[in-house]
Short mmCIF file of N, CA and C in Angstrom, two decimals:
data_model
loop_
_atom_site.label_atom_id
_atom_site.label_comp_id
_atom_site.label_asym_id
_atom_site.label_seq_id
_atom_site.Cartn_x
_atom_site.Cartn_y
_atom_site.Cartn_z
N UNK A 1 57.69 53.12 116.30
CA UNK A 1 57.22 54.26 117.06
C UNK A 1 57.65 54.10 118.52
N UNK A 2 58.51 55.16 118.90
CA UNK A 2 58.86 55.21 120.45
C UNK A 2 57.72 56.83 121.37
N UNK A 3 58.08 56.11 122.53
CA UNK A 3 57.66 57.32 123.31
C UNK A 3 56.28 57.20 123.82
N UNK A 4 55.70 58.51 124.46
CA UNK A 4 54.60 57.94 125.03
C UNK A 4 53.23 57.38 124.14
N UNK A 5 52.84 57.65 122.90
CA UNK A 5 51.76 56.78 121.41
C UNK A 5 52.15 55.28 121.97
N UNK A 6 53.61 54.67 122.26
CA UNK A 6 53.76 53.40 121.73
C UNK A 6 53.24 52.98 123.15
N UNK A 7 53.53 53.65 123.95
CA UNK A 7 53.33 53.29 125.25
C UNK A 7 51.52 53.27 125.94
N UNK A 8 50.75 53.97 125.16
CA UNK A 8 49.71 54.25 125.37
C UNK A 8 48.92 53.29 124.34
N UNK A 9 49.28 52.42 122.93
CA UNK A 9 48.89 51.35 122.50
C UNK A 9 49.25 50.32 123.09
N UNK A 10 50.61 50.22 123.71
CA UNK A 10 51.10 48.88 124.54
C UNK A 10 49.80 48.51 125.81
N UNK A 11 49.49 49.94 126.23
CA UNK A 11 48.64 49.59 127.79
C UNK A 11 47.22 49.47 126.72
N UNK A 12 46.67 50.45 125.91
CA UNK A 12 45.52 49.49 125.23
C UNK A 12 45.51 48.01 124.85
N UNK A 13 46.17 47.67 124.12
CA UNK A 13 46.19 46.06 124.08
C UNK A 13 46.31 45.22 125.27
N UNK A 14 47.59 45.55 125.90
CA UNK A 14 47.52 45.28 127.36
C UNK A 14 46.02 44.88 128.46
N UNK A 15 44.98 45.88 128.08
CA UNK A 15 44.29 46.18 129.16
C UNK A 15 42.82 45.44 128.46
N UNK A 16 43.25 45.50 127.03
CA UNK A 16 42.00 44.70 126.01
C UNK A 16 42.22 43.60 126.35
N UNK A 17 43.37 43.03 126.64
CA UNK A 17 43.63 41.14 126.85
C UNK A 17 43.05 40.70 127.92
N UNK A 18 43.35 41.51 129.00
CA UNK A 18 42.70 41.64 130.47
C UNK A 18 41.42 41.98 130.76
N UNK A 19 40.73 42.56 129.61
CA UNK A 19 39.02 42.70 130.18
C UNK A 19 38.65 41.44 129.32
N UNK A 20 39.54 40.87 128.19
CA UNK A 20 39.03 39.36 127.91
C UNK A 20 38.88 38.34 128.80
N UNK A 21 40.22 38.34 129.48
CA UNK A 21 39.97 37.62 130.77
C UNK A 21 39.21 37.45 131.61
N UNK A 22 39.15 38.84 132.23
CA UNK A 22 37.96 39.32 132.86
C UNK A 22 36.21 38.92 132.91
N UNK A 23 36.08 39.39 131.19
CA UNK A 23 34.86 38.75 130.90
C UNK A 23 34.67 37.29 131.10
N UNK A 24 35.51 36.55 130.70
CA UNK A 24 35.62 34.76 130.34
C UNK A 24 35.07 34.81 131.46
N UNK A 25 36.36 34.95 132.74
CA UNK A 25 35.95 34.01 133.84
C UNK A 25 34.93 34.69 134.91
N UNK A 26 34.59 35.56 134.56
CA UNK A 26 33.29 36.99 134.92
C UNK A 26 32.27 35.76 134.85
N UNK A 27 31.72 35.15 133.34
CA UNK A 27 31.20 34.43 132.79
C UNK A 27 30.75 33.04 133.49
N UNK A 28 32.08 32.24 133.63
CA UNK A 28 32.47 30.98 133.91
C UNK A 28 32.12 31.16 135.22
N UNK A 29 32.34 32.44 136.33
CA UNK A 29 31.96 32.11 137.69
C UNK A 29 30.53 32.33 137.89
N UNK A 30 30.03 33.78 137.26
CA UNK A 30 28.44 33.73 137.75
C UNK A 30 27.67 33.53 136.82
N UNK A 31 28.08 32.58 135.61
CA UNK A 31 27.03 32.72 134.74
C UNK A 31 25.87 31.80 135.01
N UNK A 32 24.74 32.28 135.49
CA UNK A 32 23.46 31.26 135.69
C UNK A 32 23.03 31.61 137.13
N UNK A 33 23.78 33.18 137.53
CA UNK A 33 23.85 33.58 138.91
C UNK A 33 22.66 34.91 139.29
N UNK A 34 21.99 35.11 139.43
CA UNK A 34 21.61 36.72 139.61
C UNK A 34 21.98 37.34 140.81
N UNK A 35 21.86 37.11 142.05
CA UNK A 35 22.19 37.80 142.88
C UNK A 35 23.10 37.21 143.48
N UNK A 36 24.06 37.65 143.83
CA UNK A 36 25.18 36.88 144.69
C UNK A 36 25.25 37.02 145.86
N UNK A 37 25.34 35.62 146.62
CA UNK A 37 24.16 35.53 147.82
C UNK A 37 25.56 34.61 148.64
N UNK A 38 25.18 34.49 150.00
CA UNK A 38 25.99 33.50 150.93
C UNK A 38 25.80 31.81 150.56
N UNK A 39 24.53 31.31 149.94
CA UNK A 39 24.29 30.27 149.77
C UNK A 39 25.00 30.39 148.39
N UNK A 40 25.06 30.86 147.24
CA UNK A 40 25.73 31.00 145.93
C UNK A 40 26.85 30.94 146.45
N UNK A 41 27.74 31.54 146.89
CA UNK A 41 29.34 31.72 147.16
C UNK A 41 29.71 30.60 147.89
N UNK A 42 28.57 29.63 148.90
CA UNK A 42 28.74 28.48 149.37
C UNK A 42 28.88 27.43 148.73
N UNK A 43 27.95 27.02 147.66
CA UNK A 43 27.94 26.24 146.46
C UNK A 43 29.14 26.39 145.76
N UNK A 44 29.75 27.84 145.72
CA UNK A 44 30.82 27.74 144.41
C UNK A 44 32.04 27.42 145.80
N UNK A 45 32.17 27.65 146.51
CA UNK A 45 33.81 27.43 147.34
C UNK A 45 33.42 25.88 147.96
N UNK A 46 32.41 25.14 147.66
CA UNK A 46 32.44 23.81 147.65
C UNK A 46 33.38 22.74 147.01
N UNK A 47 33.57 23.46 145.66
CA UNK A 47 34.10 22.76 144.34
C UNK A 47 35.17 23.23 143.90
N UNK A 48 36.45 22.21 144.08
CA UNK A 48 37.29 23.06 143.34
C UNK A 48 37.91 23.90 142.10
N UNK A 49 36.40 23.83 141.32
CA UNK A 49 37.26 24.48 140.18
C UNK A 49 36.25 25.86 140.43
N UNK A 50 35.31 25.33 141.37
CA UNK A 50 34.44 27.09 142.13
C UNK A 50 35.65 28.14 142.96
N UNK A 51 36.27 27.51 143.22
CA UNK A 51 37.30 28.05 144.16
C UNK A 51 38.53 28.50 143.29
N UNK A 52 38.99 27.90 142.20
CA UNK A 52 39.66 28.07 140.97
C UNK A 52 38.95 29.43 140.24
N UNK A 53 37.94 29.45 140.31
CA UNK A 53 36.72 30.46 139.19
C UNK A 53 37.21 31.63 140.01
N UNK A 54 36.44 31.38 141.62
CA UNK A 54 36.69 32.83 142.38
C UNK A 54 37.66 33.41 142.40
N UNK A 55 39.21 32.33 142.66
CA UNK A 55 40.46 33.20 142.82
C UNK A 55 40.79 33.65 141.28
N UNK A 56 40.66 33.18 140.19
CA UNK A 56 40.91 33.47 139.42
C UNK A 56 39.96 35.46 138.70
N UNK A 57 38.55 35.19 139.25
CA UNK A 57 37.70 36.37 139.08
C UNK A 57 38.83 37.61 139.78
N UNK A 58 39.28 37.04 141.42
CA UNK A 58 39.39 38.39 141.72
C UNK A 58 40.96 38.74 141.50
N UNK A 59 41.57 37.94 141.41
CA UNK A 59 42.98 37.95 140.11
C UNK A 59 42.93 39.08 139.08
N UNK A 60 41.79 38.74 138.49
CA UNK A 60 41.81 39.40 136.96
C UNK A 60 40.87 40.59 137.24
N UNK A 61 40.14 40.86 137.98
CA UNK A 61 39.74 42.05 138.48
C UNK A 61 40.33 42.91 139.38
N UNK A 62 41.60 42.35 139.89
CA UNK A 62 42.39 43.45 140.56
C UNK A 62 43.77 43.92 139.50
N UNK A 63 44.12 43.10 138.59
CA UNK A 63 45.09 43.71 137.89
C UNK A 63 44.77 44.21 136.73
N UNK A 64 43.58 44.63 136.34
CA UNK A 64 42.41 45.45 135.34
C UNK A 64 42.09 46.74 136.22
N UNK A 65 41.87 46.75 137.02
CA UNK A 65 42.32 47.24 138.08
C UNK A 65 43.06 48.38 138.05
N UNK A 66 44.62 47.65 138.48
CA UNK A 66 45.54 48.60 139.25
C UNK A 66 46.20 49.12 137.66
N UNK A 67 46.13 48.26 136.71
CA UNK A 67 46.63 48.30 135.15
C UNK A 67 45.98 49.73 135.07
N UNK A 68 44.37 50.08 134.62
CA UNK A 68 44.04 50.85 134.18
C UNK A 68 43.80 52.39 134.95
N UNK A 69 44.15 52.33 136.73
CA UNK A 69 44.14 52.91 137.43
C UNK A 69 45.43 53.76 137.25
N UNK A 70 46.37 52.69 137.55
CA UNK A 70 48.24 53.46 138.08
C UNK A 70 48.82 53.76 136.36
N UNK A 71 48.37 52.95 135.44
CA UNK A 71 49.09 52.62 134.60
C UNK A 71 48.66 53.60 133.13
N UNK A 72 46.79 52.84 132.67
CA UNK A 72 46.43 53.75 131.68
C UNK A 72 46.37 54.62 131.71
N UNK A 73 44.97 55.15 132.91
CA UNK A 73 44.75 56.57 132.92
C UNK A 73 45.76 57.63 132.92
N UNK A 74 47.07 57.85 133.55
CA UNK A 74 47.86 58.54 133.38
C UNK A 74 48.47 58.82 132.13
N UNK A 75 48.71 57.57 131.44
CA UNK A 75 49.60 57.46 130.43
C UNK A 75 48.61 58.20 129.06
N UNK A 76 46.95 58.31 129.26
CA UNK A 76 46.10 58.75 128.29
C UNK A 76 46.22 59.97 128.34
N UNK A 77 46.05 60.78 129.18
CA UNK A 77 45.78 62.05 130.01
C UNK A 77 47.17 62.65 129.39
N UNK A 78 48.36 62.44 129.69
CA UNK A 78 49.95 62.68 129.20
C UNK A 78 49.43 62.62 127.63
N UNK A 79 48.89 61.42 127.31
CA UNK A 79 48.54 61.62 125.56
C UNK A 79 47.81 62.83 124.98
N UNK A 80 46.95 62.64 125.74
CA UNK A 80 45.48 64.06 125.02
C UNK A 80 45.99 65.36 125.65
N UNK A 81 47.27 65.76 126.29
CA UNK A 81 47.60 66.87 126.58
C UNK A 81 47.36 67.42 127.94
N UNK A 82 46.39 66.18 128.45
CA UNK A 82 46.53 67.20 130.13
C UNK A 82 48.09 66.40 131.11
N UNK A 83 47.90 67.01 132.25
CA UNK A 83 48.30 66.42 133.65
C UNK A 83 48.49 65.24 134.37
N UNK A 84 49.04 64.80 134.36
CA UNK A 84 48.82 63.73 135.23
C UNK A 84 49.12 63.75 136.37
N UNK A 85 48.15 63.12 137.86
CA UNK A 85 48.76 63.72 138.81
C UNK A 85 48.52 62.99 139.72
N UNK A 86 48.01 63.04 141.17
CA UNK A 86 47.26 61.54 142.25
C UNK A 86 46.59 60.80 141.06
N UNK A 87 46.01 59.85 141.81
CA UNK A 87 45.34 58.88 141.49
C UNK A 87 43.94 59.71 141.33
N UNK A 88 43.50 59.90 142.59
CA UNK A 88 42.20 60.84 142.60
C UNK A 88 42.04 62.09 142.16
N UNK A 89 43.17 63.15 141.85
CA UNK A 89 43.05 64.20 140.60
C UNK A 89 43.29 63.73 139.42
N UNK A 90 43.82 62.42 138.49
CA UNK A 90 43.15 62.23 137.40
C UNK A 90 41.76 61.23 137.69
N UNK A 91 41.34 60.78 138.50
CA UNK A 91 39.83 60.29 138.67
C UNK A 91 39.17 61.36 138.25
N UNK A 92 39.14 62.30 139.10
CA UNK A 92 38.30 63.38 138.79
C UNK A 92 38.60 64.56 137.25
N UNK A 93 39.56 64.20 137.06
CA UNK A 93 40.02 65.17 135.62
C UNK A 93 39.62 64.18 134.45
N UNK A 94 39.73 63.13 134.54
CA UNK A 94 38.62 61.65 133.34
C UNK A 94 37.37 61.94 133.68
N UNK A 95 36.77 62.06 134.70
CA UNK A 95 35.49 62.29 134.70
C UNK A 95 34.95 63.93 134.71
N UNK A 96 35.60 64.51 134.47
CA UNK A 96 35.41 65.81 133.93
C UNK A 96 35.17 65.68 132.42
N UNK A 97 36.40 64.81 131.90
CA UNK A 97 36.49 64.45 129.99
C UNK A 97 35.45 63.69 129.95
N UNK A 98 34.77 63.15 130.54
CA UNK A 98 33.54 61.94 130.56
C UNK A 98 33.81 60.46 130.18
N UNK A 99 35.41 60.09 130.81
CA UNK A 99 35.60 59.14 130.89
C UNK A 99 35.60 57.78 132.11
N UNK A 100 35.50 58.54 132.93
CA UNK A 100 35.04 57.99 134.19
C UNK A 100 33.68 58.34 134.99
N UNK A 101 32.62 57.69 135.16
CA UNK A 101 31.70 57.87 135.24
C UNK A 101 31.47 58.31 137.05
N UNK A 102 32.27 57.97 137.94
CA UNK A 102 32.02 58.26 139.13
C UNK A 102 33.47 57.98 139.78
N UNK A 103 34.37 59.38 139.80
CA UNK A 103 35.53 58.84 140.66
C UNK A 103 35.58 57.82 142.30
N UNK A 104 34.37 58.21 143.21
CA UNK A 104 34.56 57.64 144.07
C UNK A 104 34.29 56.35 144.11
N UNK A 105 33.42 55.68 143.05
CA UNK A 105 33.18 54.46 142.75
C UNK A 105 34.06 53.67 142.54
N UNK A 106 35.39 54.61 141.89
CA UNK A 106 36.54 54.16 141.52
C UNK A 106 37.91 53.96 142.81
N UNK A 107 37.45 54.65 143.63
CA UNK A 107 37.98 54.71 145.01
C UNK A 107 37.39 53.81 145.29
N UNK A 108 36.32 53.30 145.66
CA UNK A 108 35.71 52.34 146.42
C UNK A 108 36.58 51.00 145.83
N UNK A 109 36.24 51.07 144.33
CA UNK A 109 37.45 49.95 143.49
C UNK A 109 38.44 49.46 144.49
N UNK A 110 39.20 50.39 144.23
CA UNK A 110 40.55 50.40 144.76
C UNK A 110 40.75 50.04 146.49
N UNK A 111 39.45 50.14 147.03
CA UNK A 111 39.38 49.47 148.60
C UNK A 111 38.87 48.11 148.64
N UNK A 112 37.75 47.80 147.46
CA UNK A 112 37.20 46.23 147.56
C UNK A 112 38.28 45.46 146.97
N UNK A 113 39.16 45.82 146.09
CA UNK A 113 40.45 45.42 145.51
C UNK A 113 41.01 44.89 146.39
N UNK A 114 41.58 46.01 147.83
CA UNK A 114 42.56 45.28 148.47
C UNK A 114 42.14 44.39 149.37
N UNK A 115 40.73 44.16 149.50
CA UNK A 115 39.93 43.63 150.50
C UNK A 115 40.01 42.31 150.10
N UNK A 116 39.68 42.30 148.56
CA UNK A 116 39.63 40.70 148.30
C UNK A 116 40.65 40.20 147.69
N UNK A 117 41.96 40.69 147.95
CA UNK A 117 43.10 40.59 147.40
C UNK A 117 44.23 40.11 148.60
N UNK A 118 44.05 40.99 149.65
CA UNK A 118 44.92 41.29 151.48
C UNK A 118 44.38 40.64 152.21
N UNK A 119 43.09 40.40 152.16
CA UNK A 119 42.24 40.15 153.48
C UNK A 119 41.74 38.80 153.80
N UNK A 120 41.78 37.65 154.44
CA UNK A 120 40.88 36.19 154.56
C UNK A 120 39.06 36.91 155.15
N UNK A 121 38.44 36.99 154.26
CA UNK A 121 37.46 37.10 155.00
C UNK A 121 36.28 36.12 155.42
N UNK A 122 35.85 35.90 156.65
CA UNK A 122 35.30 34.29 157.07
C UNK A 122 33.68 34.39 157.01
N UNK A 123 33.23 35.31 156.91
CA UNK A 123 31.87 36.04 156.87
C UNK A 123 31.47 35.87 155.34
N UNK A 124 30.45 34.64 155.13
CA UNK A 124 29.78 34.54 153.32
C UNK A 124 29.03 35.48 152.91
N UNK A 125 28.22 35.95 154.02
CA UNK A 125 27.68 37.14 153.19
C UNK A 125 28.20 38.24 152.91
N UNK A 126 29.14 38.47 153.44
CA UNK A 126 30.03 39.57 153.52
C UNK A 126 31.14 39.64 152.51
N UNK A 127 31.64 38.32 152.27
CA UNK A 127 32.39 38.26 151.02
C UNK A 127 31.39 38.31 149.71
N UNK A 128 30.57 37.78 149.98
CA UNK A 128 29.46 37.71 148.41
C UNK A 128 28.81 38.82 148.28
N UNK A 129 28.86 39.53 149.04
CA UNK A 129 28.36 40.93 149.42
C UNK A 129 29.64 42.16 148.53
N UNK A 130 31.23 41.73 148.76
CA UNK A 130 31.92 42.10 147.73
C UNK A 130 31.90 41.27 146.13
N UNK A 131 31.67 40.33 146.18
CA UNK A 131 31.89 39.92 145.18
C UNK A 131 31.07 40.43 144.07
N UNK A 132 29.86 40.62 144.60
CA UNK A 132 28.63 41.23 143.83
C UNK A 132 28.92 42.32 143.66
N UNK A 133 29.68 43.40 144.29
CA UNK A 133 30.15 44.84 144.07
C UNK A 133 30.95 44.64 142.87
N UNK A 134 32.05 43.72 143.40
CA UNK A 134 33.17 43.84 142.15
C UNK A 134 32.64 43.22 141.06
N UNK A 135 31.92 42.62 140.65
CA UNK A 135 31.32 41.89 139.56
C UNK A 135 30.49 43.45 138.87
N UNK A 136 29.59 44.10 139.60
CA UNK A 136 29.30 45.10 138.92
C UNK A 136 30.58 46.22 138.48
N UNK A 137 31.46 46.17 139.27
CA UNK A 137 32.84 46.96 138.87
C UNK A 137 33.11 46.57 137.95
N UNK A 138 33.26 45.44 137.71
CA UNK A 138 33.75 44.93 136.31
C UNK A 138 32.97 45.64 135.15
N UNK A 139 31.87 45.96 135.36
CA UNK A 139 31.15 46.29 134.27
C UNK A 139 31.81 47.75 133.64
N UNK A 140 31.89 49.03 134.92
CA UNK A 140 32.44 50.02 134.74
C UNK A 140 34.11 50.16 134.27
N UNK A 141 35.21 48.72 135.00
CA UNK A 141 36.06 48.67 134.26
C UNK A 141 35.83 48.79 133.03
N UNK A 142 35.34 47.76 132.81
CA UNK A 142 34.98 47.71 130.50
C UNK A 142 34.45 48.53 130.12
N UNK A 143 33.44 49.75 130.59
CA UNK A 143 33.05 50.57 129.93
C UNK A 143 34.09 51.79 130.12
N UNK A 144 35.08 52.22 130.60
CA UNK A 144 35.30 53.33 130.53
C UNK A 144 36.91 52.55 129.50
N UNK A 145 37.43 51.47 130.13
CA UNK A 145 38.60 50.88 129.15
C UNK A 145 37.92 51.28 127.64
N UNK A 146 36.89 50.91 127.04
CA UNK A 146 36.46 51.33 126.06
C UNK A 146 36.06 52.41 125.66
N UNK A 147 35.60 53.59 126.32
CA UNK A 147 35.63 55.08 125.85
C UNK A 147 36.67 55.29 125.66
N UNK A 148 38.08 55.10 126.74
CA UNK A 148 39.22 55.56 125.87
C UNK A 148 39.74 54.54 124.82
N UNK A 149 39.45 53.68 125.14
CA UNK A 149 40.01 52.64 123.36
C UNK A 149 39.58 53.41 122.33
N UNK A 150 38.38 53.23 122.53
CA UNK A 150 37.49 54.31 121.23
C UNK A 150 37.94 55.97 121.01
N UNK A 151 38.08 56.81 121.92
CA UNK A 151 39.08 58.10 121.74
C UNK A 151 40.19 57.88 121.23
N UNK A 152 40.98 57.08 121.98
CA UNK A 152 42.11 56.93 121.02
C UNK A 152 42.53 56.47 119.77
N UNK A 153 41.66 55.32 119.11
CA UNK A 153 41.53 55.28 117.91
C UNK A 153 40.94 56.26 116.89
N UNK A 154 40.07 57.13 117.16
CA UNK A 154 39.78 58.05 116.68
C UNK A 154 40.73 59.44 116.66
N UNK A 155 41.50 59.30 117.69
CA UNK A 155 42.03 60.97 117.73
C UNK A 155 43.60 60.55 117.62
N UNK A 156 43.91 59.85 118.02
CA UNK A 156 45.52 59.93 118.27
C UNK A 156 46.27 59.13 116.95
N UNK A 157 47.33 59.13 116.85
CA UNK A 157 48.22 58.05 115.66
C UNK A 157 48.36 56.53 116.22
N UNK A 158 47.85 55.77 115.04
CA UNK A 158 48.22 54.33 115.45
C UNK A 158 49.43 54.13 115.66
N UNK A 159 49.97 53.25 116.67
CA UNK A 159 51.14 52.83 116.51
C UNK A 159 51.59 51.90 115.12
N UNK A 160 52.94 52.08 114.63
CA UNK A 160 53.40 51.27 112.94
C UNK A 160 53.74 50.08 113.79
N UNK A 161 53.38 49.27 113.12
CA UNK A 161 53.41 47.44 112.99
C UNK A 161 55.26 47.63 112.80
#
């Protein structure tokens, strides 16, 4: 199977491997964490495999990310027959279909992204202050990656093995 089906299972699997990731080291960094605090983010950038955990968290949360931002959503939208168009007119045209639950949340994404991706920031509460954002982002990554996993297995043709 060529064309855009093969291309729109390639970025599902694609984007399923990456919220595995995601979850693992989601897991591995705050698991045993509730609020993510300046003294928490102090404890973990103590240790190097805390510092391994973090860069690795915001690694795999920015290319889940920009994957399902620049990459899926368009390529779904082209599938089910609409438009594809900015970034922020299909935000808002998925969350019209009720696949995105809050475009600007998803904007905000896309700013704590480059923040903890571009930026040295020297301020702990202020970084743990993102980290705790993007950790809940993560959550909305996986839930909307999975409304369309789930649409598309239901509505569209599998790609042939």
């Amino acid at each position: 199977m060529n064309g855009p089906a093969a291309r729109l299972w390639y970025l599902l699997e694609l984007v399923g491997r990456e919220e595995v990731h995601l979850l693992g080291v989601s897991s591995r960094l705050f698991g045993g964490c509730g609020q993510v605090t300046a003294a928490w983010l102090e404890g973990v950038l103590a240790a190097p495999e805390g510092i391994d955990r973090l860069e690795s968290f915001v690694g795999k949360f920015s290319r889940m990310q920009d994957t399902m931002m620049d990459k899926l959503l368009p390529t779904f939208l082209v599938a089910i027959g609409e438009r594809s168009s900015t970034a922020l007119d299909n935000l808002n045209l998925a969350h019209r279909l009720n696949f995105v639950t809050d475009p600007e949340a998803w904007l905000g994404m896309r700013m704590l992204r480059n923040r903890l991706v571009h930026e040295y920031v020297d301020d702990s509460a202020e970084l743990a202050a993102a980290l705790g954002k993007a950790r809940e982002l993560a959550g909305e990554l996986s839930k909307t990656f999975r409304a369309i996993r789930d649409y598309v297995a239901r509505n569209l043709p599998r790609r042939e093995e």
